[in-house]
């Protein structure tokens, strides 16, 4: 007889006492070990390689404001400042807009429209960083340059420019995750509030928002992690001036000057120059380590906040709690009823005649939220318009089926498309099992404390700048394994990069599964593993799809992880084998051409490539559309 | 074709000739194009327990939701006909649904307790809508909890999380929360089906006491319960897959001597 | 588990099989010429050639020294430091063309009257001693200097011209630009801007090349004749580098670039081909 497992309060539950080492459990353990092992390996490798510069510069490495590699001076203070400043600006803009838009979308829009908005926003995430960088160069920096003319800017390349660009880039993350957090609040809770007479706005403000606040914080933190780690786009618009600390850190002026961030340095030429010079290389890798540590700090703060402010994870309206106490209740009740006279009505004077309605405030707040949504969607449309305006004329059947000619001035991008598809498909194959393993470990097997610790690992992975994956891959795959440039390295790195996105989406889905399904399954006598495969996995499919799409969209446009390890500019076609088998790719093609193309015909092709990349992402979204619409119908009906 | 409602003369007493607090006239509901209810004509007198019985899926909960317009929250729901509350049509725009819901309380099958303290649960509605002055909130909370017969059990742990209460207590907490709003009508959708017999008994006793001041509309599956608590009954049965009111009568009359064939069948099958 | 090990071993063993891919890496300046040459050879002679632009000229030299590629592309000469770093490598420089590096300003600077600068002017600007264009004959406009990122051939040439040796350049930080396209965009849209740029990129519209004034007060324009006669000081050679004398496919490639068709490509991409450099030059 299987012992009935006790149901605990958290969404995890203890495995059956008769614990065989089920395949599922082993699978989850291995997957989680791979993910954790990767993080540890990365931190250890970078730490080990950083030693020379610490010996050389001591604490000055962090506190001194002088970075001159030719003179062997390595003080990174201005870069630390730059990273913090740019990320703070980005989150300060993206969080309110994103959360406001998410509130409007999830609480005030009908389900069908809501899905459309979500798709539009996800497309925003699919625009590669290098394209954001180009748009930044062409439009944003001029906008900043002209708008702040009174401040007499040096040029349009400033910390503020980078911050604004980053804000747009992380907006989808904030919005999508906030929307998920809000959706995670059970509909019954809202219904109960509405039943009492609260308006839709009131139910949102007093029920949905407070109960979703942990998820909202998570959304902001994940977005912050993304902002901290963005290299290419920041690289192109921040100015890249070393050793520039503002006189007054808290003034607007400080943001209007060019600067350098940790990531923009890592995305620059010094990395290649440093390769081979132990001291310089140590200094560069140390910057990467710093980034990891900052991301880790953000994570730990987030985890602490989560434990402090967490509401009990099981909302009432869903499950049956322990029955044991009711016997005592009823005796008390009966005696109470017999003894008590009818309670007196509170006198009329304590009751205000009319219900206080702040219709104007409510209305204008909702309008503000609607405005945020409009900004978000509008941005999307404007960016798409810009890309297709500049590159639309290049799109043709020839463009997709021919290969590059005349160094990008003619011909098409066939093998670039092939290469990108190979990379993202490999990434998906690598990512999915590990993400499932992590999600199961987090959502099913682990108890609360261990689950929190695993969450930290995920955040850490998410905050790891993509450029560091590239560095790691360079050291491990290219050199140590001796693979040279290989599509497999790129696929593996991209897959691990996608992990946090996919895993978090899966975990959220597992968490909101109605407990009745799990209880029914366990009640029938199914073991944990069987429950997982017959109940949890099928039900969380939509989470896998959503997460994978977001992840793939990002992966498809990433340049940094693949440029050292998997892709070259010209000459590769279909890969043969694993070693010395690079591929062409779309984002890297854009990146190289954007830097050094002389022929004016290239410009059009470049934007055409960006358009092609966008089309791939659009296609991915459309494929999953029916599944997502269905899930939303189910959720809306609750 | 079902026989239409009628009121047997045995149930007519002078006290029942008072204006109805709730009325529906030719009420019909369809969701997503599929008809759920039609031709619902009810007349509910004040200060009684009006029961709605019938087989599963007949549309009883839907009917209940029409009364406080919670049906608006269901996507693709369309309502035809009229619902009158104190002779005022609620489906027209003259009463705002939010205001309506403040005057008509609702209890759900599963107790939906907010993840806050017991105290904050009780005063949630009155506080957010500004019905009671801030300094009077504790008094209002106590009054509501007493009325729901929960005060003695929670008075020492008012500020502990309400999720720690037992299910029966939670349901009474939800009741107290509604009572704090001083509603004229309380709708109850199978409020005891998730509870054990003792809690059920407690709530039934509450209902009997509450009807002195409130009108209660109760949807229930439980015929003995209906017999114990209800004054009037309406039976909603399926006709061609759409719910219709088969019969309305005072309680004893319907349960001992049903007129309509469908009701007979239902009562035979029901416990 | 064992299956995986065998599989991996087979892959490693198979690695040498793919060694006949011709791999080329280095300067983004030389890249367009090499890339187009590679297209021709791929189409006509079925050669498999991989081209990349990791790390600019320095990256080209490093990857050649590390044995990762057969041909390195560089727009600067191999320095002593490079040779020290790779003592076993025999860097062979094959000159395929020349590129002039000009002091390029944004349109508003040109129109305010600045046409030529001396070396001392440029040094003072770089060291921050001159901060306004009016000190150089232009309008009252702050000088905005865009430095080129480290490793770029233009910068090395610049450092050598101003201070005799890039290593002697003082430690001053400016905002930086990387590729030529980025430079063109940013410098062209900023008022009072000046930078170093391959002269062919100064299109005369948003960006205009200044002449350099020599000791006699003569303004020397950055054109082929002046470069060949060494009158114009800042030019950089375009090299294809090999380890030892070129052989096999590398030799095939280099021979093509040196052929008339290859030299046509050099001119096509805006550089000076070898025959344009006057006889008493190289």
Coordinates of N, CA and C in Angstrom, one line a residue, chain C residues 17-184:
Chain C
X17 N 41.5 15.8 -40.8 CA 40.9 15.7 -42.1 C 40.5 17.0 -42.7
X18 N 40.1 17.9 -41.8 CA 39.5 19.1 -42.3 C 40.5 20.2 -42.3
X19 N 41.8 19.8 -42.3 CA 42.8 20.9 -42.2 C 43.1 21.6 -43.5
X20 N 42.5 21.0 -44.6 CA 42.8 21.8 -45.9 C 41.9 22.9 -46.2
X21 N 41.1 23.3 -45.2 CA 40.4 24.6 -45.4 C 41.4 25.7 -45.2
X22 N 41.3 26.7 -46.1 CA 42.2 27.8 -46.0 C 41.6 28.8 -45.1
X23 N 42.3 29.1 -43.9 CA 41.7 30.0 -43.0 C 42.4 31.3 -42.9
X24 N 41.6 32.4 -43.0 CA 42.2 33.7 -43.0 C 41.5 34.6 -42.0
X25 N 42.3 35.3 -41.2 CA 41.7 36.2 -40.2 C 42.5 37.5 -40.1
X26 N 41.8 38.5 -39.7 CA 42.6 39.8 -39.3 C 41.8 41.0 -39.7
X27 N 42.6 42.0 -40.2 CA 42.1 43.3 -40.3 C 40.8 43.5 -41.1
X28 N 39.9 44.3 -40.5 CA 38.7 44.6 -41.2 C 38.9 45.5 -42.5
X29 N 40.1 46.2 -42.5 CA 40.4 47.0 -43.6 C 40.7 46.1 -44.8
X30 N 41.5 45.1 -44.6 CA 41.9 44.2 -45.7 C 40.8 43.3 -46.1
X31 N 39.9 43.0 -45.1 CA 38.8 42.0 -45.3 C 38.1 42.1 -46.6
X32 N 37.6 43.3 -47.0 CA 36.8 43.3 -48.2 C 37.5 42.8 -49.4
X33 N 38.8 43.1 -49.6 CA 39.6 42.6 -50.7 C 39.7 41.1 -50.6
X34 N 40.1 40.6 -49.4 CA 40.3 39.2 -49.2 C 39.0 38.4 -49.4
X35 N 37.9 39.0 -48.9 CA 36.7 38.3 -49.0 C 36.2 38.1 -50.4
X36 N 36.4 39.2 -51.2 CA 35.9 39.1 -52.6 C 36.9 38.2 -53.4
X37 N 38.1 38.3 -53.1 CA 39.1 37.3 -53.7 C 38.7 35.9 -53.4
X38 N 38.3 35.7 -52.2 CA 37.9 34.3 -51.8 C 36.7 33.9 -52.6
X39 N 35.8 34.8 -52.8 CA 34.6 34.4 -53.5 C 34.9 33.9 -54.9
X40 N 35.8 34.7 -55.6 CA 36.2 34.3 -56.9 C 36.9 33.0 -56.9
X41 N 37.8 32.8 -56.0 CA 38.6 31.5 -56.0 C 37.6 30.3 -55.6
X42 N 36.7 30.6 -54.8 CA 35.8 29.5 -54.4 C 35.0 29.1 -55.7
X43 N 34.5 30.1 -56.4 CA 33.7 29.8 -57.6 C 34.5 29.2 -58.7
X44 N 35.7 29.7 -58.9 CA 36.5 29.3 -60.1 C 37.3 28.1 -59.8
X45 N 37.9 28.0 -58.6 CA 38.9 26.9 -58.4 C 38.4 26.0 -57.2
X46 N 37.2 26.2 -56.8 CA 36.6 25.3 -55.8 C 37.4 25.2 -54.5
X47 N 38.0 26.3 -54.1 CA 38.8 26.3 -52.9 C 37.8 26.5 -51.7
X48 N 38.1 25.9 -50.6 CA 37.3 26.2 -49.4 C 38.1 27.2 -48.5
X49 N 37.5 28.3 -48.4 CA 38.2 29.4 -47.7 C 37.3 30.0 -46.6
X50 N 37.8 30.0 -45.4 CA 37.1 30.7 -44.3 C 37.7 32.0 -43.9
X51 N 36.9 33.0 -43.9 CA 37.4 34.3 -43.6 C 36.7 34.9 -42.3
X52 N 37.5 35.5 -41.4 CA 37.0 36.1 -40.3 C 37.7 37.4 -39.9
X53 N 37.1 38.2 -39.1 CA 37.7 39.5 -38.8 C 37.8 39.7 -37.3
X54 N 38.3 38.7 -36.6 CA 38.4 38.8 -35.1 C 39.7 39.6 -34.7
X55 N 39.4 40.7 -34.1 CA 40.6 41.4 -33.5 C 41.4 42.3 -34.4
X56 N 40.9 42.5 -35.6 CA 41.6 43.4 -36.4 C 43.0 42.9 -36.8
X57 N 43.9 43.9 -37.0 CA 45.3 43.5 -37.5 C 46.0 42.7 -36.4
X58 N 45.8 43.2 -35.2 CA 46.5 42.5 -34.1 C 46.0 41.0 -34.0
X59 N 44.7 40.9 -34.1 CA 44.1 39.6 -34.1 C 44.6 38.7 -35.2
X60 N 44.8 39.3 -36.4 CA 45.3 38.6 -37.5 C 46.7 38.0 -37.2
X61 N 47.5 38.9 -36.7 CA 48.9 38.5 -36.3 C 48.9 37.4 -35.3
X62 N 48.1 37.6 -34.2 CA 48.0 36.6 -33.1 C 47.5 35.3 -33.6
X63 N 46.5 35.3 -34.4 CA 45.9 34.0 -34.9 C 46.9 33.3 -35.8
X64 N 47.7 34.0 -36.5 CA 48.7 33.4 -37.4 C 49.8 32.8 -36.5
X65 N 50.2 33.6 -35.5 CA 51.3 33.1 -34.6 C 50.8 31.9 -33.8
X66 N 49.5 31.9 -33.4 CA 49.0 30.8 -32.7 C 48.7 29.5 -33.5
X67 N 48.9 29.7 -34.8 CA 48.7 28.6 -35.7 C 47.2 28.3 -36.0
X68 N 46.4 29.3 -35.7 CA 44.9 29.0 -36.0 C 44.5 29.3 -37.4
X69 N 45.3 30.1 -38.1 CA 45.0 30.4 -39.5 C 46.3 30.2 -40.4
X70 N 46.1 30.2 -41.7 CA 47.3 30.1 -42.6 C 47.7 31.5 -43.1
X71 N 46.7 32.4 -43.2 CA 47.0 33.7 -43.7 C 46.4 34.7 -42.7
X72 N 47.2 35.7 -42.3 CA 46.7 36.8 -41.4 C 46.6 38.0 -42.3
X73 N 45.6 38.8 -42.0 CA 45.4 40.1 -42.7 C 45.8 41.2 -41.7
X74 N 46.6 42.2 -42.2 CA 47.0 43.2 -41.3 C 47.1 44.5 -42.1
X75 N 46.8 45.6 -41.4 CA 47.0 46.9 -42.0 C 48.1 47.7 -41.3
X76 N 49.0 47.0 -40.7 CA 50.2 47.6 -40.0 C 51.3 46.6 -40.1
X77 N 52.5 47.1 -39.9 CA 53.7 46.1 -40.0 C 53.7 45.3 -38.7
X78 N 54.3 44.1 -38.9 CA 54.5 43.3 -37.7 C 55.6 43.9 -36.8
X79 N 55.3 44.1 -35.6 CA 56.2 44.9 -34.7 C 57.2 43.9 -34.0
X80 N 58.1 44.5 -33.4 CA 59.1 43.7 -32.6 C 58.4 42.9 -31.5
X81 N 57.4 43.6 -30.9 CA 56.7 43.0 -29.8 C 56.0 41.8 -30.3
X82 N 55.4 41.9 -31.5 CA 54.7 40.7 -32.0 C 55.7 39.6 -32.2
X83 N 56.9 39.9 -32.7 CA 57.8 38.9 -33.0 C 58.3 38.2 -31.7
X84 N 58.4 39.1 -30.6 CA 58.8 38.5 -29.3 C 57.8 37.6 -28.8
X85 N 56.5 37.9 -29.1 CA 55.5 37.1 -28.5 C 55.4 35.7 -29.2
X86 N 55.8 35.7 -30.5 CA 55.8 34.4 -31.2 C 57.2 34.2 -31.8
X87 N 58.1 33.8 -30.9 CA 59.5 33.6 -31.4 C 59.7 32.6 -32.5
X88 N 58.8 31.6 -32.5 CA 59.0 30.5 -33.5 C 58.3 30.8 -34.8
X89 N 57.6 31.9 -34.9 CA 56.9 32.2 -36.1 C 57.7 33.1 -37.0
X90 N 57.8 32.7 -38.3 CA 58.5 33.5 -39.3 C 57.5 34.4 -40.0
X91 N 57.2 35.6 -39.5 CA 56.2 36.4 -40.2 C 56.7 36.9 -41.5
X92 N 56.0 36.6 -42.5 CA 56.3 37.0 -43.9 C 55.2 38.0 -44.3
X93 N 55.6 39.3 -44.6 CA 54.7 40.3 -45.0 C 54.6 40.4 -46.5
X94 N 53.4 40.2 -47.1 CA 53.3 40.4 -48.5 C 52.4 41.6 -48.7
X95 N 53.0 42.6 -49.3 CA 52.3 43.9 -49.5 C 51.3 43.8 -50.7
X96 N 50.1 44.1 -50.4 CA 49.1 44.0 -51.5 C 48.5 45.3 -51.9
X97 N 48.7 46.4 -51.1 CA 48.1 47.6 -51.4 C 48.5 48.6 -50.3
X98 N 47.9 49.8 -50.4 CA 48.2 50.8 -49.5 C 46.9 51.6 -49.2
X99 N 46.9 52.1 -47.9 CA 45.7 52.9 -47.5 C 46.2 54.2 -46.8
X100 N 45.6 55.3 -47.2 CA 46.0 56.6 -46.6 C 45.1 56.8 -45.4
X101 N 45.7 57.2 -44.3 CA 44.9 57.6 -43.1 C 44.8 59.1 -43.0
X102 N 43.6 59.6 -43.0 CA 43.5 61.0 -43.0 C 42.9 61.6 -41.7
X103 N 43.2 62.8 -41.4 CA 42.5 63.5 -40.3 C 41.2 64.0 -40.9
X104 N 40.1 63.5 -40.4 CA 38.9 63.7 -41.0 C 38.0 64.5 -40.1
X105 N 37.3 65.6 -40.6 CA 36.5 66.4 -39.7 C 35.0 66.4 -40.3
X106 N 34.1 66.7 -39.4 CA 32.7 66.8 -39.8 C 32.5 68.1 -40.6
X107 N 31.5 68.1 -41.4 CA 31.3 69.2 -42.4 C 31.3 70.6 -41.8
X108 N 30.8 70.8 -40.6 CA 30.7 72.1 -40.1 C 32.1 72.7 -39.8
X109 N 33.0 71.8 -39.4 CA 34.4 72.3 -39.2 C 35.0 72.7 -40.5
X110 N 34.9 71.9 -41.5 CA 35.4 72.3 -42.8 C 34.9 73.6 -43.3
X111 N 33.6 73.7 -43.2 CA 32.9 75.0 -43.7 C 33.3 76.2 -42.9
X112 N 33.7 76.0 -41.7 CA 34.1 77.2 -40.9 C 35.6 77.6 -41.2
X113 N 36.2 76.9 -42.1 CA 37.5 77.3 -42.6 C 38.7 76.5 -42.3
X114 N 38.5 75.4 -41.6 CA 39.7 74.6 -41.3 C 40.0 73.7 -42.4
X115 N 41.2 73.9 -43.0 CA 41.5 73.1 -44.2 C 42.7 72.2 -44.0
X116 N 43.7 72.7 -43.2 CA 44.9 71.9 -43.0 C 45.4 72.1 -41.6
X117 N 46.1 71.1 -41.1 CA 46.7 71.1 -39.8 C 48.1 70.7 -39.8
X118 N 48.9 71.1 -38.8 CA 50.3 70.7 -38.7 C 50.3 69.5 -37.7
X119 N 51.5 68.9 -37.7 CA 51.6 67.8 -36.7 C 51.5 68.3 -35.3
X120 N 52.1 69.5 -35.0 CA 52.0 70.1 -33.7 C 50.6 70.4 -33.3
X121 N 49.8 70.9 -34.2 CA 48.4 71.1 -34.0 C 47.7 69.8 -33.5
X122 N 47.9 68.8 -34.2 CA 47.2 67.6 -33.9 C 47.7 67.0 -32.6
X123 N 49.0 67.2 -32.3 CA 49.5 66.7 -31.0 C 48.8 67.5 -29.9
X124 N 48.7 68.8 -30.1 CA 48.1 69.7 -29.0 C 46.7 69.3 -28.8
X125 N 46.0 69.1 -29.9 CA 44.6 68.7 -29.8 C 44.5 67.4 -29.0
X126 N 45.3 66.4 -29.4 CA 45.2 65.1 -28.7 C 45.5 65.2 -27.2
X127 N 46.5 66.1 -26.9 CA 46.9 66.2 -25.5 C 46.0 67.2 -24.8
X128 N 45.0 67.8 -25.4 CA 44.0 68.6 -24.7 C 44.5 70.0 -24.6
X129 N 45.6 70.4 -25.3 CA 46.0 71.8 -25.1 C 45.3 72.7 -26.0
X130 N 44.8 72.2 -27.1 CA 43.9 73.0 -27.9 C 42.5 72.4 -27.8
X131 N 41.5 73.2 -27.4 CA 40.2 72.6 -27.2 C 39.1 73.2 -28.1
X132 N 39.5 74.3 -28.8 CA 38.4 74.9 -29.6 C 38.9 75.1 -31.1
X133 N 38.1 74.9 -32.0 CA 38.5 75.1 -33.4 C 38.9 76.5 -33.8
X134 N 38.5 77.5 -33.0 CA 38.8 78.8 -33.4 C 40.3 79.0 -33.2
X135 N 41.0 78.2 -32.4 CA 42.4 78.3 -32.3 C 43.1 77.7 -33.5
X136 N 42.4 77.1 -34.4 CA 43.0 76.5 -35.6 C 42.4 77.1 -36.9
X137 N 41.7 78.3 -36.7 CA 41.2 79.0 -37.9 C 39.8 78.7 -38.2
X138 N 39.1 78.1 -37.3 CA 37.7 77.8 -37.5 C 36.8 78.6 -36.7
X139 N 35.5 78.1 -36.5 CA 34.5 78.8 -35.7 C 34.7 78.5 -34.2
X140 N 33.9 79.1 -33.4 CA 34.0 78.9 -32.0 C 33.2 77.7 -31.7
X141 N 33.9 76.6 -31.7 CA 33.2 75.3 -31.5 C 34.2 74.3 -30.8
X142 N 33.7 73.7 -29.8 CA 34.5 72.8 -29.1 C 35.0 71.6 -30.0
X143 N 36.2 71.2 -29.8 CA 36.8 70.1 -30.6 C 36.3 68.8 -29.9
X144 N 35.7 68.0 -30.7 CA 35.3 66.7 -30.2 C 36.1 65.6 -30.9
X145 N 37.0 65.0 -30.2 CA 37.9 64.1 -30.8 C 37.4 62.6 -30.6
X146 N 37.3 61.9 -31.7 CA 36.9 60.5 -31.6 C 38.1 59.7 -31.8
X147 N 38.5 59.0 -30.8 CA 39.6 58.1 -30.9 C 39.2 56.8 -31.6
X148 N 40.2 56.1 -32.3 CA 39.9 54.8 -32.8 C 40.2 53.8 -31.8
X149 N 39.5 52.7 -31.9 CA 39.7 51.7 -30.8 C 41.1 51.0 -31.0
X150 N 41.6 50.5 -29.8 CA 42.9 49.9 -29.9 C 43.0 48.7 -30.8
X151 N 44.1 48.5 -31.4 CA 44.3 47.4 -32.3 C 44.1 47.8 -33.7
X152 N 43.4 48.9 -34.0 CA 43.2 49.3 -35.3 C 44.4 49.9 -36.0
X153 N 44.6 49.5 -37.2 CA 45.8 50.0 -37.9 C 45.9 51.5 -38.0
X154 N 44.8 52.2 -38.1 CA 44.8 53.6 -38.2 C 45.5 54.2 -37.0
X155 N 45.1 53.7 -35.8 CA 45.6 54.2 -34.6 C 47.1 54.0 -34.5
X156 N 47.6 52.9 -34.9 CA 49.0 52.6 -34.8 C 49.8 53.6 -35.6
X157 N 49.3 53.8 -36.8 CA 49.9 54.8 -37.7 C 49.9 56.2 -37.1
X158 N 48.8 56.5 -36.5 CA 48.6 57.8 -35.9 C 49.7 58.0 -34.8
X159 N 49.7 57.0 -33.9 CA 50.6 57.1 -32.8 C 52.1 57.2 -33.2
X160 N 52.4 56.5 -34.3 CA 53.7 56.5 -34.8 C 54.1 57.9 -35.4
X161 N 53.1 58.5 -36.1 CA 53.3 59.8 -36.7 C 53.5 60.9 -35.6
X162 N 52.7 60.8 -34.6 CA 52.8 61.9 -33.6 C 53.9 61.8 -32.6
X163 N 54.2 60.5 -32.2 CA 55.2 60.3 -31.1 C 56.3 59.4 -31.5
X164 N 56.4 59.0 -32.8 CA 57.5 58.2 -33.2 C 57.3 56.7 -32.9
X165 N 56.5 56.4 -31.9 CA 56.3 55.0 -31.5 C 54.9 54.9 -30.8
X166 N 54.1 54.0 -31.2 CA 52.7 54.0 -30.5 C 52.9 53.8 -29.0
X167 N 53.9 53.2 -28.6 CA 54.1 52.9 -27.1 C 54.3 54.2 -26.4
X168 N 54.7 55.3 -27.1 CA 55.0 56.5 -26.4 C 53.8 57.4 -26.3
X169 N 52.7 57.0 -26.8 CA 51.5 57.8 -26.7 C 51.1 58.0 -25.3
X170 N 50.8 59.2 -24.9 CA 50.4 59.4 -23.5 C 49.0 58.8 -23.2
X171 N 48.8 58.5 -21.9 CA 47.6 57.8 -21.5 C 46.5 58.8 -21.3
X172 N 45.8 59.1 -22.4 CA 44.6 59.9 -22.4 C 43.5 59.1 -22.9
X173 N 42.3 59.3 -22.3 CA 41.1 58.5 -22.8 C 40.1 59.4 -23.5
X174 N 39.7 59.0 -24.6 CA 38.6 59.6 -25.4 C 37.5 58.7 -25.7
X175 N 36.4 59.2 -26.1 CA 35.4 58.2 -26.6 C 35.9 57.6 -27.9
X176 N 35.5 56.4 -28.1 CA 36.1 55.6 -29.2 C 35.0 55.2 -30.2
X177 N 35.6 55.0 -31.4 CA 34.7 54.4 -32.4 C 35.5 53.2 -33.0
X178 N 34.8 52.3 -33.5 CA 35.5 51.0 -34.0 C 35.6 51.0 -35.5
X179 N 34.6 50.3 -36.1 CA 34.7 50.1 -37.6 C 34.5 51.4 -38.4
X180 N 34.9 51.4 -39.6 CA 34.8 52.6 -40.4 C 33.4 53.1 -40.6
X181 N 32.5 52.2 -40.7 CA 31.1 52.5 -40.9 C 30.6 53.3 -39.7
X182 N 30.9 52.7 -38.5 CA 30.5 53.4 -37.3 C 31.1 54.8 -37.2
X183 N 32.4 54.8 -37.5 CA 33.1 56.1 -37.5 C 32.4 57.1 -38.4
X184 N 32.1 56.7 -39.6 CA 31.5 57.6 -40.5 C 30.1 58.1 -40.0

